[in-house]
Coordinates of C-alpha atoms in Angstrom, one line a residue:
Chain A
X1 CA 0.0 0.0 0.0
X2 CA 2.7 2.5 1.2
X3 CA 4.8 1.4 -2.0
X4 CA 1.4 2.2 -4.1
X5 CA 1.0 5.6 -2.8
X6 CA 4.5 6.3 -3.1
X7 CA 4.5 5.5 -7.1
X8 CA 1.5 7.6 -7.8
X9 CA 3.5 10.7 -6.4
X10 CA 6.2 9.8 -8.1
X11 CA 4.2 9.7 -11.4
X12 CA 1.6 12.9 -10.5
X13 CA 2.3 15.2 -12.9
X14 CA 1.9 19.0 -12.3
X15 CA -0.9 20.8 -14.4
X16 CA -0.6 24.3 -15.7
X17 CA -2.9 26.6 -17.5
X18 CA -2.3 26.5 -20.9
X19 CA -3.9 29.8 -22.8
X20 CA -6.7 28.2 -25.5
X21 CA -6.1 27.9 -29.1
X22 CA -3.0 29.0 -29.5
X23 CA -3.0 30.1 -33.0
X24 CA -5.8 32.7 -32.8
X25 CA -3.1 34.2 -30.6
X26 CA -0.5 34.3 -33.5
X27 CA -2.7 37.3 -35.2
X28 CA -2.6 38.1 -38.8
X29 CA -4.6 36.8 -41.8
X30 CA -4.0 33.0 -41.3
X31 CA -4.8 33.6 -37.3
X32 CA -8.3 35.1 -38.4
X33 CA -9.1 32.7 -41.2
X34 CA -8.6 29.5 -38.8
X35 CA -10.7 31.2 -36.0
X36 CA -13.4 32.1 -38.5
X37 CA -13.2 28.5 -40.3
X38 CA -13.4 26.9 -36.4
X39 CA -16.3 29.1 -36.2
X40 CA -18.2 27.7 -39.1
X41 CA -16.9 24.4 -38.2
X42 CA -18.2 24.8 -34.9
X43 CA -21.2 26.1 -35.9
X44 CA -22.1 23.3 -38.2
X45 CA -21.4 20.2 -35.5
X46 CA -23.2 21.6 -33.1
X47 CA -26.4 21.8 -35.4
X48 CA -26.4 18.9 -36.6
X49 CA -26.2 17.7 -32.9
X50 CA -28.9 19.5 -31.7
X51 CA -31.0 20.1 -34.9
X52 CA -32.6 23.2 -35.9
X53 CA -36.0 24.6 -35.9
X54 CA -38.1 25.0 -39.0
X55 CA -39.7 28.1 -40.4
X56 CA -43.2 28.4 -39.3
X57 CA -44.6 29.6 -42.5
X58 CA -42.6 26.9 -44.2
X59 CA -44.2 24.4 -41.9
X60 CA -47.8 25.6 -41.5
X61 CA -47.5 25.1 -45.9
X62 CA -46.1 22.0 -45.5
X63 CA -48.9 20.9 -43.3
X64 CA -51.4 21.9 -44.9
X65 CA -49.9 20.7 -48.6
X66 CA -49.7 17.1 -47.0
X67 CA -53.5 17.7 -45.4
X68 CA -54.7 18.4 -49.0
X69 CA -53.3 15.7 -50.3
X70 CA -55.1 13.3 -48.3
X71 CA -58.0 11.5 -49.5
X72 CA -61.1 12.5 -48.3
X73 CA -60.2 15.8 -47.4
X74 CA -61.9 18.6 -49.9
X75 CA -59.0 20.6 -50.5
X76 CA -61.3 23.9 -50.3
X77 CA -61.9 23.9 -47.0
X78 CA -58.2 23.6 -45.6
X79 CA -57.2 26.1 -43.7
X80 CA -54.7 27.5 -40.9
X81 CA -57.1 27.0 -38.1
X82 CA -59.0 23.8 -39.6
X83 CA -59.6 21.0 -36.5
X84 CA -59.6 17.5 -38.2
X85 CA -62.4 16.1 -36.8
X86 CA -65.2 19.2 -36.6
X87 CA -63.7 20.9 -40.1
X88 CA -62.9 18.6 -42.3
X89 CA -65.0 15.7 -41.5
X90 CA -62.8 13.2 -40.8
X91 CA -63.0 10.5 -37.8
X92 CA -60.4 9.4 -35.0
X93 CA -58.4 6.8 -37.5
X94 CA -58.4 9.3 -40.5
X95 CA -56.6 12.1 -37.7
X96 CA -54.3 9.3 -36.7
X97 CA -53.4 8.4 -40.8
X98 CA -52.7 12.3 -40.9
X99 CA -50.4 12.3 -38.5
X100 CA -48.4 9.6 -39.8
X101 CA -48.6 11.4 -42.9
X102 CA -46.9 14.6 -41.1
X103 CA -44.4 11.8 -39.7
X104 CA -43.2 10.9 -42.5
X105 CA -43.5 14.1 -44.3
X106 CA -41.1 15.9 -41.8
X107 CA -38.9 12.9 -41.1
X108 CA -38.9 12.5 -37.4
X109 CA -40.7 10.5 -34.8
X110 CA -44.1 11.9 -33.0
X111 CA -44.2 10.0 -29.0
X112 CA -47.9 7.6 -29.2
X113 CA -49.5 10.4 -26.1
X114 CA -48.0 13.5 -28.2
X115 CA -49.4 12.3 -31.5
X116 CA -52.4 11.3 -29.7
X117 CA -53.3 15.3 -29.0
X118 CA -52.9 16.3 -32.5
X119 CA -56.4 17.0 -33.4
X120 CA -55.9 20.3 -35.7
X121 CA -53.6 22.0 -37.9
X122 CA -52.7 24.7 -35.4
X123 CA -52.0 22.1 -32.6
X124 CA -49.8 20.4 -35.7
X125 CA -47.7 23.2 -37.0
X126 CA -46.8 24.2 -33.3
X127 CA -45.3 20.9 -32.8
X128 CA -43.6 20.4 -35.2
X129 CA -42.3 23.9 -35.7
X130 CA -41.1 23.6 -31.5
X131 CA -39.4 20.0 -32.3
X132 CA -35.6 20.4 -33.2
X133 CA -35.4 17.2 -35.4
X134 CA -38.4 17.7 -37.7
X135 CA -36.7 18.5 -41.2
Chain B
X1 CA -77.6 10.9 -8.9
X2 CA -76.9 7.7 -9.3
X3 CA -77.9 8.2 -13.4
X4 CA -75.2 10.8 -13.5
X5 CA -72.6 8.8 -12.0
X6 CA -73.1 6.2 -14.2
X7 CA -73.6 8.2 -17.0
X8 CA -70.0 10.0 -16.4
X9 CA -68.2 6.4 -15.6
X10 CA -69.7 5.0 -18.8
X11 CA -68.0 8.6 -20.9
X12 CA -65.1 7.5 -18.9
X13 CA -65.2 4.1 -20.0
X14 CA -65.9 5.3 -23.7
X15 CA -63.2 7.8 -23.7
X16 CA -60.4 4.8 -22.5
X17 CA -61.7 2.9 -25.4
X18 CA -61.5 5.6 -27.9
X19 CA -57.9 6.3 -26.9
X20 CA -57.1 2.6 -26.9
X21 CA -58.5 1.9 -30.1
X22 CA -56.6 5.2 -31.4
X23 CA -53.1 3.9 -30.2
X24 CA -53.8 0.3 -31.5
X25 CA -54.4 2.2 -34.5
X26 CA -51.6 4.1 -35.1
X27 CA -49.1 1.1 -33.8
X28 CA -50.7 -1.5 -36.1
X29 CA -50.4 1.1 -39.2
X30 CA -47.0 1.8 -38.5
X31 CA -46.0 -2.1 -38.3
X32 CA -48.0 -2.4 -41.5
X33 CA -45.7 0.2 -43.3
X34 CA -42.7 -2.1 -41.7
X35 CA -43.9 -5.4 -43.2
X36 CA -44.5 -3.7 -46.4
X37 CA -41.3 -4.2 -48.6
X38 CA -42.6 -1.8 -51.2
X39 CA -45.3 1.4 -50.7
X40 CA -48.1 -0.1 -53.1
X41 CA -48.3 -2.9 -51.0
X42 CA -48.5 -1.5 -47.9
X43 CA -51.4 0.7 -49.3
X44 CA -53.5 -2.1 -49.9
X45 CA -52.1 -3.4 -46.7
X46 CA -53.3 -0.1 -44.8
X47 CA -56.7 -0.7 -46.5
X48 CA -57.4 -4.2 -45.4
X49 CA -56.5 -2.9 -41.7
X50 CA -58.8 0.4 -41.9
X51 CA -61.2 -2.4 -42.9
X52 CA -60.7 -4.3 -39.7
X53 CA -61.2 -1.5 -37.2
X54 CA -64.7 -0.3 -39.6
X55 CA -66.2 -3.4 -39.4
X56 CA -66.6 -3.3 -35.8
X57 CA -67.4 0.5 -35.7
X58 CA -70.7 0.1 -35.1
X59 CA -70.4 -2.0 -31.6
X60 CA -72.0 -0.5 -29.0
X61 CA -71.7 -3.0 -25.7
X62 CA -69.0 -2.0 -23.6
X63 CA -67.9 -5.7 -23.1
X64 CA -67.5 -6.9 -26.3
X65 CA -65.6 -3.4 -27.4
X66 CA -62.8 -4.0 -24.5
X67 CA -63.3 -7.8 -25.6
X68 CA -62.4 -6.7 -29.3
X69 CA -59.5 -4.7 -28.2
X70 CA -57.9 -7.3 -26.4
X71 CA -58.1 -9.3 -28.9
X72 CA -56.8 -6.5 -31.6
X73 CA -53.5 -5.7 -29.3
X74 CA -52.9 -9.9 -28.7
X75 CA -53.3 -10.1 -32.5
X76 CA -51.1 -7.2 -33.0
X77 CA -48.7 -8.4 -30.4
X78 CA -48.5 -11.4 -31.8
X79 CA -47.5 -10.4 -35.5
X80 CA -45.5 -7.4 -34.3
X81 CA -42.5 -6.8 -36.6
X82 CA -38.8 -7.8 -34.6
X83 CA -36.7 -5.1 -36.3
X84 CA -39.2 -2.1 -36.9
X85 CA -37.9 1.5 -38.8
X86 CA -37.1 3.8 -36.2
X87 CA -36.3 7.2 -37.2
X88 CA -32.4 7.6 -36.4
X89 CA -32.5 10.2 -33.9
X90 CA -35.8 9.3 -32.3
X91 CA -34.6 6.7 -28.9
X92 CA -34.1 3.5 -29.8
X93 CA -33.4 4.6 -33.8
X94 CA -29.2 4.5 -34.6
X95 CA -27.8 7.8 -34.2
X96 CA -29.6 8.8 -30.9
X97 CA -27.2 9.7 -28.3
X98 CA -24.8 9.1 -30.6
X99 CA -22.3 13.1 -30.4
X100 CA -23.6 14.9 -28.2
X101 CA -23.5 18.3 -28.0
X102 CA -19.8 19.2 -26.1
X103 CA -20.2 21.3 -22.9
X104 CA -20.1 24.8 -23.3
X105 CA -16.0 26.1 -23.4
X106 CA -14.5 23.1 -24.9
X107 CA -14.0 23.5 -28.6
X108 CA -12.1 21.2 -31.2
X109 CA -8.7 22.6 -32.9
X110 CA -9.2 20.8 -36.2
X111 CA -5.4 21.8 -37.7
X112 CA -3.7 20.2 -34.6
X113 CA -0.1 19.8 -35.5
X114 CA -0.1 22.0 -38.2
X115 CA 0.6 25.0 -36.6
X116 CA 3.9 25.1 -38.0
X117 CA 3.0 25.6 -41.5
X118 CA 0.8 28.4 -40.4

């Protein structure tokens, strides 16, 4: 035990501050392009990561493109603040074939309870425009 | 009183089956679109199941709906698909948790060991 405490302060090792990036330091144009290109770089990793949120104009027309599309919807009578079921005319298994629809439409995954509240385009767009991975 | 109460636990009892039925729904279309190998078929597929929950539509004895159900979900259980499409970054799908975001004040030098040719 005594020889085992003795090895590991032999081998600690001192740690000193060391300033960050060094080479943003070194100034000029190089110094400025490889802080700018770390930005972008930066930038870009960290998106992908977290995902980014949608337009909501470019989702509420998204939604309501894929809502006209569907069968025995009339297409007139789509709009912004349409509710599935008392608007359109559709029952409980059409809303859940919509939001399937939207699903797949956006590419990303909608929880059994969430989807389950999805009952209007309003209630739709907001979701999906919140969620980070709908593309 | 008494009509009242058993008039709200039978709205209850609805609503539970409504949501059930909903949820069996939406599980048993997306396992349809996994079985499918191509989309034509799995829109004849989706059909035939719409037709299953239809034909029953018009049940209106509180046993025999949550005898129905049970059945549906042992059926459904029973041909549920072993290696279902999961969107990648939803749990369960291939890239979730996979890089996540560093903590704030780390950052990557991406030319280390080049700084001599700088």
């Amino acid at each position: 035990m005594a020889a085992r405490g003795a090895l590991l302060k032999y081998l600690k090792v001192n740690v000193t501050s060391v300033p960050r990036n060094p080479t943003s330091a070194a100034g000029g144009d190089t110094g400025l392009f490889s802080v700018a290109f770390n930005a972008v770089r930066r930038r870009f990793s960290t998106e992908e990561v977290r995902g980014s949120f949608l337009d909501k104009s470019e989702v509420s027309d998204r939604v309501i493109s894929v809502v006209k599309n569907f069968q025995k919807v009339d297409p007139s009578q789509v709009t912004l603040n349409a509710h599935f079921q008392n608007d359109l005319g559709l029952d409980s298994l059409d809303t859940v074939e919509i939001v399937m629809a939207l699903e797949e439409e956006f590419g990303f995954e909608i929880p059994d309870n969430e989807a389950d509240k999805i009952s209007s385009i309003n209630l739709a767009v907001d979701f999906i425009a919140s969620h980070p991975q709908a593309k | 009183m008494s009509s009242a109460v058993s008039t709200t636990a039978y709205l209850a009892r609805r609503a539970a089956q409504k949501e059930r039925v909903r949820i069996l729904y939406r599980r048993a279309l997306k396992d349809t679109l996994n079985w499918a190998v191509h989309r034509h078929l799995f829109y004849r597929d989706a059909d035939d199941l719409r037709e299953k929950f239809e034909a029953n539509k018009h049940v209106s004895d509180l046993d025999t709906i949550d005898r129905l159900i049970d059945n549906a979900e042992a059926t459904y259980n029973n041909f549920r698909h072993p290696d279902p499409y999961i969107v990648p970054w939803a749990p369960g799908g291939s890239k979730f948790c996979r890089n996540p975001t560093p903590p704030a004040g780390i950052e990557i030098i991406y030319n280390y060991g080049k700084e001599d040719n700088d």
